[in-house]
Amino acid sequence: MKATRIVEAVLFASETPLAPAEIARASSDLTPAQVEEAIGELCREYEREERAFQIYPLGDGYQILTRPECATYLETFDSITRTQRLTRAALETLAIIAYRQPVSRMEIEELRGVNVAGVLRNLQERGLIEVVDRAEGLGRPLLYGTTRRFLDHFGLRSLDDLPRPEDLQITLRTER
Amino acid sequence: MKATRIVEAVLFASETPLAPAEIARASSDLTPAQVEEAIGELCREYEREERAFQIYPLGDGYQILTRPECATYLETFDSITRTQRLTRAALETLAIIAYRQPVSRMEIEELRGVNVAGVLRNLQERGLIEVVDRAEGLGRPLLYGTTRRFLDHFGLRSLDDLPRPEDLQITLRTER
Amino acid sequence: MRLPTPVGSRVSESDDPFVVDIERFQGPLDLLLHLIRSQDIDIFDIPIAEITAQFIAAIEGVEQRLTLERAGEFLEMAATLVRIKAQMLLPRREDMLEEEDPRSELVRRLLEYELFREVAYVLSDAEAERALHRGKGHVEPRPPPDRMELPLELAMDELLEVALSLPAPPAKRPHRAPVQPITVDEKIELWFKALKQKARVPFKSFIRRWKTRVHAVMSFLACLELAKRGVVRLRQQRPFGTLWIYRGESDEDR
């Protein structure tokens, strides 16, 4: 069977992003490089045929998702959990973890000026952050980092996709 | 947006077969008859473009599924749908914890006569048991109990609903 | 990724900048930033007296409206502001460098917090954008499947059957020492030691410190073995009476 077809079958059957190396496991004849090539080919085909979906890079993998233009037509089928957005407290905490990881709860609280125990628990339950290490020193506090799912949730390829602090408009105001 | 594109988006996003009338809910401009027509058109497109998937009639609805020829390539990913079974060791340990919680590792080992560290870790990973407390006394050993997921799995409302026949050698602990 | 819209446009403001709904704010830093930014105050030259007054006015009655912990966070900031104000009123010492502005630590915290607040808005936009894409299954994208997500194949009667086959727990739960194999030879050693000090030893006294049956059995086997070798003699006056172990060479003790 053609590589494009195998890759398409695997991507279609998956509900999560898959890395090229993972997709390549489908067949012993398939290399990650061939998978990448097949994905490129499929992307062009979907574009040409005006499919309702496209292959999107997410984290270190790829996933077939519907195009944003279709979103309004799918709203009636939305489940409640699906549309749940994060609170500002959660977003601020995630922002700090994303940039400062591995980071302890105390450091986050210092930065946000508020207690974050509940928010951390919540983010952990949603699989957006995880304990990645323990710090040295007193009490050996847990250190948090973001997960693969974090990238997926925000449609990011990697943490490098996050804006650099100097790109934010805020920097204009920090200059004297 | 073209009817075929809307229908494709809905079919793609759905995990279950959808009847034409259900699909038509995506847009007020869409009738079930148009949905049927669009499905016919999509089927022909998928055939012509040799897609790895096709639209199949299932019950009174339709669902996009990968073609049977692709099945062999998807086998490596079957763990996604495969169910998990517990080993005898895990089952025994779970039984002891269910009926004697909160219970320490030492007590379980005493009953089973073998080391259960690995089994406990495994059951914890599966979310069936958790650390519920620490015992008093030397070393303050961790005490294990069953989780919410454990109850959910058996459809129990609480631990009191666990069957307790007369000849059960292990009795639910009442103290603590 | 798109750049965020400016902070000011996100915070809905009333006409009076310091009539604020405290529950809308993420914490004291958020509120303080709002007061500063909404009045176009230079963050590097905060009029502390004015801002402190506004801050305290804004958190008036905070104890009633927020939980004790959240209220405490705001009150702590109020105390910090008052302390900074006091420091600024103190006459400056001559050796004090210009950088040692009592406000500088607060400014550093505010700028750092503002940065992350900004990133949070960027993330919020990214989240909204991502939500426009629907994956298969139309449920929230899940992490790589792990054990938690595999349906567990286990019926209650299966668990119950296993539970029924398990041994009863020991009546007493003695403190369990690490399991060590107990040998007759070991017990023989102990008998030798005991009989070195006394000419006769009651069997009972010997096994008293061993709580388990296996120790008693091994001790008894050791006695028999020693008796067989002629090293000790055993004596029991009547059935179930005290069993005495005599040193073999002390025949005259009889």
Short mmCIF file of C-alpha atoms in Angstrom, two decimals, chain C residues 53-174:
data_model
loop_
_atom_site.label_atom_id
_atom_site.label_comp_id
_atom_site.label_asym_id
_atom_site.label_seq_id
_atom_site.Cartn_x
_atom_site.Cartn_y
_atom_site.Cartn_z
CA ALA C 53 -5.12 55.54 49.21
CA GLN C 54 -6.83 54.22 46.06
CA PHE C 55 -5.77 50.68 46.77
CA ILE C 56 -7.11 50.79 50.31
CA ALA C 57 -10.35 52.33 49.10
CA ALA C 58 -10.72 49.58 46.51
CA ILE C 59 -10.27 46.78 49.00
CA GLU C 60 -12.61 48.29 51.54
CA GLY C 61 -14.76 45.55 53.00
CA VAL C 62 -12.66 42.92 51.28
CA GLU C 63 -12.92 40.64 54.32
CA GLN C 64 -16.63 40.33 53.82
CA ARG C 65 -16.50 39.74 50.10
CA LEU C 66 -13.61 37.36 49.72
CA THR C 67 -12.40 34.31 51.56
CA LEU C 68 -10.04 35.00 54.42
CA GLU C 69 -7.09 33.80 52.41
CA ARG C 70 -7.83 35.93 49.35
CA ALA C 71 -8.61 38.94 51.52
CA GLY C 72 -5.31 38.41 53.30
CA GLU C 73 -3.44 38.64 50.03
CA PHE C 74 -4.91 42.10 49.38
CA LEU C 75 -4.36 43.26 52.94
CA GLU C 76 -0.74 42.18 52.83
CA MET C 77 -0.20 44.35 49.76
CA ALA C 78 -1.87 47.29 51.51
CA ALA C 79 0.62 46.85 54.36
CA THR C 80 3.50 46.75 51.88
CA LEU C 81 2.32 49.99 50.26
CA VAL C 82 2.06 51.70 53.62
CA ARG C 83 5.54 50.54 54.52
CA ILE C 84 6.97 51.89 51.26
CA LYS C 85 5.24 55.18 51.88
CA ALA C 86 6.76 55.36 55.36
CA GLN C 87 10.22 54.60 53.99
CA MET C 88 9.87 57.39 51.49
CA LEU C 89 8.97 59.83 54.22
CA LEU C 90 12.10 59.00 56.17
CA PRO C 91 15.00 61.36 55.56
CA ARG C 92 17.38 59.81 53.05
CA ARG C 93 20.68 58.76 54.39
CA GLU C 94 23.63 60.32 52.66
CA ASP C 95 25.19 57.03 51.60
CA MET C 96 21.95 55.88 49.99
CA LEU C 97 22.32 55.31 46.29
CA GLU C 98 19.66 56.43 43.92
CA GLU C 99 18.74 52.89 42.90
CA GLU C 100 17.63 52.11 46.39
CA ASP C 101 14.24 53.63 45.83
CA PRO C 102 11.89 51.90 48.32
CA ARG C 103 9.50 51.38 45.41
CA SER C 104 11.94 49.50 43.19
CA GLU C 105 11.16 45.99 44.50
CA LEU C 106 7.45 46.57 44.02
CA VAL C 107 7.99 47.91 40.51
CA ARG C 108 10.06 44.85 39.62
CA ARG C 109 7.25 42.57 40.84
CA LEU C 110 4.61 44.54 38.99
CA LEU C 111 6.48 44.46 35.70
CA GLU C 112 7.18 40.77 36.03
CA TYR C 113 3.56 40.06 36.84
CA GLU C 114 2.37 42.22 33.98
CA LEU C 115 4.49 40.23 31.59
CA PHE C 116 2.89 36.96 32.59
CA ARG C 117 -0.54 38.55 32.61
CA GLU C 118 0.13 39.54 29.03
CA VAL C 119 1.23 36.00 28.13
CA ALA C 120 -1.98 34.74 29.69
CA TYR C 121 -3.95 36.85 27.21
CA VAL C 122 -1.88 35.46 24.36
CA LEU C 123 -2.62 31.96 25.60
CA SER C 124 -6.29 32.80 25.84
CA ASP C 125 -6.31 33.85 22.18
CA ALA C 126 -4.41 30.72 21.20
CA GLU C 127 -6.91 28.61 23.12
CA ALA C 128 -9.84 30.23 21.30
CA GLU C 129 -8.14 29.72 17.95
CA ARG C 130 -7.38 26.08 18.71
CA ALA C 131 -10.98 25.49 19.81
CA LEU C 132 -12.10 26.19 16.25
CA HIS C 133 -10.49 22.94 15.17
CA ARG C 134 -12.39 19.81 15.98
CA GLY C 135 -10.66 16.50 16.21
CA LYS C 136 -12.15 13.13 15.60
CA GLY C 137 -14.55 12.03 18.28
CA HIS C 138 -15.57 15.58 18.90
CA VAL C 139 -14.34 15.45 22.41
CA GLU C 140 -11.52 17.36 23.95
CA PRO C 141 -8.21 16.14 22.52
CA ARG C 142 -6.77 13.63 24.88
CA PRO C 143 -3.18 12.93 25.83
CA PRO C 144 -1.60 9.78 24.42
CA PRO C 145 -3.75 6.92 25.64
CA ASP C 146 -2.61 5.56 28.95
CA ARG C 147 -3.93 2.86 31.16
CA MET C 148 -6.50 5.14 32.70
CA GLU C 149 -8.28 5.37 29.38
CA LEU C 150 -8.44 1.70 28.55
CA PRO C 151 -11.69 0.20 29.61
CA LEU C 152 -11.04 -2.21 32.44
CA GLU C 153 -12.35 -5.69 31.89
CA LEU C 154 -13.25 -6.91 35.33
CA ALA C 155 -16.56 -8.05 36.73
CA MET C 156 -17.62 -7.86 40.36
CA ASP C 157 -18.16 -11.60 40.68
CA GLU C 158 -14.62 -12.15 39.47
CA LEU C 159 -13.27 -9.90 42.20
CA LEU C 160 -15.56 -11.51 44.73
CA GLU C 161 -14.46 -14.99 43.77
CA VAL C 162 -10.87 -14.02 44.41
CA ALA C 163 -11.80 -12.35 47.68
CA LEU C 164 -13.50 -15.57 48.78
CA SER C 165 -10.43 -17.64 48.00
CA LEU C 166 -8.12 -15.51 50.10
CA PRO C 167 -6.94 -16.67 53.50
CA ALA C 168 -8.35 -15.12 56.63
CA PRO C 169 -6.12 -12.48 58.10
CA PRO C 170 -4.13 -13.47 61.16
CA ALA C 171 -6.08 -12.87 64.36
CA LYS C 172 -3.32 -10.79 65.85
CA ARG C 173 -1.18 -8.58 63.71
CA PRO C 174 2.23 -8.81 65.34
#
